[in-house]
Short mmCIF file of the C-alpha atoms (twelve columns), coordinates in Angstrom:
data_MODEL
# 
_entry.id   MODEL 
# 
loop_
_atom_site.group_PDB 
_atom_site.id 
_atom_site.type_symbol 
_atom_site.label_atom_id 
_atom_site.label_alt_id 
_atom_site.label_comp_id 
_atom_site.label_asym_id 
_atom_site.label_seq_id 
_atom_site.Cartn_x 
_atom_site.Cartn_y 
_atom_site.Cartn_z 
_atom_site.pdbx_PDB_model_num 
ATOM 1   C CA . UNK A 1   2.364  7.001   -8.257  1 
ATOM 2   C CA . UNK A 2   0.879  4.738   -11.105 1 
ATOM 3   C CA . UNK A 3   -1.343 2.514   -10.128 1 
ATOM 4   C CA . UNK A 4   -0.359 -0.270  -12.537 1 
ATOM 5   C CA . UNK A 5   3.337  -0.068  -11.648 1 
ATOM 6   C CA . UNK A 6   2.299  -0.075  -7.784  1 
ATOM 7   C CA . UNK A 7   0.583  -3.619  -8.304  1 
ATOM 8   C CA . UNK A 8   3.245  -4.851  -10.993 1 
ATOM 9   C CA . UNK A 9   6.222  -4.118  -8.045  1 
ATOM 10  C CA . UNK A 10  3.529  -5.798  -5.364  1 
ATOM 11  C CA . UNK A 11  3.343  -9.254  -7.361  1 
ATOM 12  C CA . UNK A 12  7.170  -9.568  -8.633  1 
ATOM 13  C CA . UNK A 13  8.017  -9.042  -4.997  1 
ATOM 14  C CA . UNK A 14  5.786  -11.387 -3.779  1 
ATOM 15  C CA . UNK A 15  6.200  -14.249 -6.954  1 
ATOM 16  C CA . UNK A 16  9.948  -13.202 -5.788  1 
ATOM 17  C CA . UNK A 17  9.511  -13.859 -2.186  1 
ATOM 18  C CA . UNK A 18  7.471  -17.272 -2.762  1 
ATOM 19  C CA . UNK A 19  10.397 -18.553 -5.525  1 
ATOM 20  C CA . UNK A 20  13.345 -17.678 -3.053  1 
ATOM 21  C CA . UNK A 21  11.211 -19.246 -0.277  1 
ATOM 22  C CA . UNK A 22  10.043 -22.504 -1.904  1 
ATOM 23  C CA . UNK A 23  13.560 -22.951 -3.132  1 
ATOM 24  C CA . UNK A 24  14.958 -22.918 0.820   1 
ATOM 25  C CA . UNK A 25  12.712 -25.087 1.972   1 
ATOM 26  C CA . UNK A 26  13.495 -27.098 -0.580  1 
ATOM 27  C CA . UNK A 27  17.108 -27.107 0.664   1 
ATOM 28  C CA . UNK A 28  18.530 -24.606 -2.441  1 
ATOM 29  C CA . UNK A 29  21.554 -22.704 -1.803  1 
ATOM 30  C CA . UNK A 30  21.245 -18.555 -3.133  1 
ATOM 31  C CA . UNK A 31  21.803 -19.197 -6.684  1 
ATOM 32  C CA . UNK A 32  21.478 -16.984 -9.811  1 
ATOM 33  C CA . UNK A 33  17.343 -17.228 -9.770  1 
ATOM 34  C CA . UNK A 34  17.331 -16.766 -6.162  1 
ATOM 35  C CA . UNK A 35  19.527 -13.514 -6.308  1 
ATOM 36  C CA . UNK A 36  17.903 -12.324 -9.689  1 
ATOM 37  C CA . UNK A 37  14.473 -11.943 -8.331  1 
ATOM 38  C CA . UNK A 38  15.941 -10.030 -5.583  1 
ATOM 39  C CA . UNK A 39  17.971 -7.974  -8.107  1 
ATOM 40  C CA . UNK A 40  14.661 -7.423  -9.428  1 
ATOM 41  C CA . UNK A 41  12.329 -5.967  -6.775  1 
ATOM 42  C CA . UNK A 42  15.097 -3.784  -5.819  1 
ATOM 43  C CA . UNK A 43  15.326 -2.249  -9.504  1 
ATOM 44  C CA . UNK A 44  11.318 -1.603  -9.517  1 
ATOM 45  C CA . UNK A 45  12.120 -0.087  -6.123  1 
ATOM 46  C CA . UNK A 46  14.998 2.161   -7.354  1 
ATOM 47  C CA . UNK A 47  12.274 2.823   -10.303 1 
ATOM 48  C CA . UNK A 48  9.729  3.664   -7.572  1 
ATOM 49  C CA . UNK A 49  12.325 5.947   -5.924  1 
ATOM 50  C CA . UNK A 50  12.599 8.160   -9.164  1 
ATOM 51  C CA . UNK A 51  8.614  7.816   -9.428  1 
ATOM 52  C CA . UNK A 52  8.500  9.471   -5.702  1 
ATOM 53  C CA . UNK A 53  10.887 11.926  -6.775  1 
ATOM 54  C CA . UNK A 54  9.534  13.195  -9.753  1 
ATOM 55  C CA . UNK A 55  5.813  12.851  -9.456  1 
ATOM 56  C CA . UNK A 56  5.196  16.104  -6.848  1 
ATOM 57  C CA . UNK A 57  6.213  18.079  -10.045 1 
ATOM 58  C CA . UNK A 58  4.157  16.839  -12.026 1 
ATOM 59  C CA . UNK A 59  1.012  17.160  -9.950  1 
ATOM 60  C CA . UNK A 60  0.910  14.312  -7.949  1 
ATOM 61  C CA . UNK A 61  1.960  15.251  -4.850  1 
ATOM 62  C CA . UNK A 62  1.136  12.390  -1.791  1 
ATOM 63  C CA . UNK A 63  -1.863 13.172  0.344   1 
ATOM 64  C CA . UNK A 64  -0.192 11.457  3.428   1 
ATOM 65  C CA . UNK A 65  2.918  11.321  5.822   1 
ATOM 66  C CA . UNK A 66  5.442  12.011  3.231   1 
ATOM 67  C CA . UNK A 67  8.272  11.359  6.411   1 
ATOM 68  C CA . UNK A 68  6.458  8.132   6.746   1 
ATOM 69  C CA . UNK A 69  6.547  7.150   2.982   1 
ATOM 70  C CA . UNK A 70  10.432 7.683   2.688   1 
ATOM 71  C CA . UNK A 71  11.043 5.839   5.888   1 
ATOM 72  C CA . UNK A 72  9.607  2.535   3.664   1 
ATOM 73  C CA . UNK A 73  11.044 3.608   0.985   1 
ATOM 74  C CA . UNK A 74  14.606 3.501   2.222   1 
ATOM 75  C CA . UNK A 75  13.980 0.736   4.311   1 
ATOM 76  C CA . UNK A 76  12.683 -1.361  1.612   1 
ATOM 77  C CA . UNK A 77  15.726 -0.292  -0.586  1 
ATOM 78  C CA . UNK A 78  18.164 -1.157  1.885   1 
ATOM 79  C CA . UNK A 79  16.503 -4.512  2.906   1 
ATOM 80  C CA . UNK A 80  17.198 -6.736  -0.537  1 
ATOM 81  C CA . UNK A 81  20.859 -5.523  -1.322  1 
ATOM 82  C CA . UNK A 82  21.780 -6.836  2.583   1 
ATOM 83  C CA . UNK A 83  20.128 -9.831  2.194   1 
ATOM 84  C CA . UNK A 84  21.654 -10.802 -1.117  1 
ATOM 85  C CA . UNK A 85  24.980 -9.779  0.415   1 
ATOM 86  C CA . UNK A 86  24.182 -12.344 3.440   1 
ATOM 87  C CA . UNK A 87  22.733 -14.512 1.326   1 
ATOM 88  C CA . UNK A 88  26.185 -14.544 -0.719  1 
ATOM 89  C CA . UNK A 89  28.622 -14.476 2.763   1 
ATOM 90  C CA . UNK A 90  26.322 -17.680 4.068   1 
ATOM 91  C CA . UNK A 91  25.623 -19.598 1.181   1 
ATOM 92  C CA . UNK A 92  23.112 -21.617 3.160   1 
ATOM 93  C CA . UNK A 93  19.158 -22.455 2.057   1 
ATOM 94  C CA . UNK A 94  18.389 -19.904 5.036   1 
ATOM 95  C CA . UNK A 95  19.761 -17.493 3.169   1 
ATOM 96  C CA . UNK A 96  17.367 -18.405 0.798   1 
ATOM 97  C CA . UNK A 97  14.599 -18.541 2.964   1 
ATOM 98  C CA . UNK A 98  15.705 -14.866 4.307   1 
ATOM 99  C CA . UNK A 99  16.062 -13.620 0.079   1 
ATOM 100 C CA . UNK A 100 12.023 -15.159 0.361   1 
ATOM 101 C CA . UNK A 101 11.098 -13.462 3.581   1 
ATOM 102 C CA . UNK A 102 12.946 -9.854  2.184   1 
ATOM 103 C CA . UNK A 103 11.220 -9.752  -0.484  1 
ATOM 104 C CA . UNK A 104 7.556  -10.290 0.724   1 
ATOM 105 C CA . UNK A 105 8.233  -8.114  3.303   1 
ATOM 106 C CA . UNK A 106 9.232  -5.201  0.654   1 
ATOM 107 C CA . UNK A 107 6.163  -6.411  -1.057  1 
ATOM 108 C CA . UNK A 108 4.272  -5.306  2.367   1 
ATOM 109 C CA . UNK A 109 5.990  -2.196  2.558   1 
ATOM 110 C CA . UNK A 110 5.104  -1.020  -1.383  1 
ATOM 111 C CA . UNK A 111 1.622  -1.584  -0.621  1 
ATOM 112 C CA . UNK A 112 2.117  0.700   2.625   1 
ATOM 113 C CA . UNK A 113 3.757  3.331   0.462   1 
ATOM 114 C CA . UNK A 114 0.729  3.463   -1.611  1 
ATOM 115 C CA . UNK A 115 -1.801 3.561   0.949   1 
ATOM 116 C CA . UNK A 116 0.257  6.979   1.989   1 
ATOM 117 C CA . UNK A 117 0.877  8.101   -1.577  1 
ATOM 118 C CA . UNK A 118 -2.997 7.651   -2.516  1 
ATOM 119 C CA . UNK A 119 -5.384 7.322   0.522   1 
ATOM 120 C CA . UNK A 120 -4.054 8.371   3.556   1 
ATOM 121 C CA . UNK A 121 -5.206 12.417  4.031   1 
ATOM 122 C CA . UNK A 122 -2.802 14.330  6.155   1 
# 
């Protein structure tokens, strides 16, 4: 995993989170900012996925619980595509608030997944 991209994916999702957040409690409905910056931290997590996939080969295998790593790693893939589909179905400024919430909790998770990928000794 590269450093830099680790801590590029870890401030989008939270500048993400804090937009979509500010923007429900400032009684926004999901609109196309709100569901862009989601769009976004899920397309630096589909960029991490390849990253996870294609960095053992190349001598970078993860010193922790690779079971562990993958269990974030599909959770936090999963978690932004169902919230912008909520967010969509509800059309609410919760939704927005949950878009907000999503994505600093992916930001949470990426920081996890590095922690495993870098630190954490089997």
């Amino acid at each position: 995993m590269i450093e830099w991209f680790t801590w590029v994916q870890v401030w989008v999702a939270i500048a993400a989170g804090l937009f979509c957040l500010v923007l429900g409690l400032l009684g926004r409905q999901p609109n196309d900012y709100s569901l862009g910056a989601t769009a976004l931290v899920e397309l630096l997590l589909i960029a991490q996925l390849v990253v996870a996939i294609v960095a053992p080969f190349v001598g970078n295998p993860p010193r922790g619980s690779l079971p562990e790593f993958y269990i974030y790693l599909v959770s936090a893939l999963l978690l932004p595509p169902l919230a912008a589909f909520w967010a969509l179905l509800e059309r609410n400024r919760w939704a927005t608030v949950v878009l907000g919430v999503v994505c600093l909790a992916v930001a949470v998770m990426v920081y996890r997944m590095y922690q495993i990928w870098v630190f954490q000794v089997a």
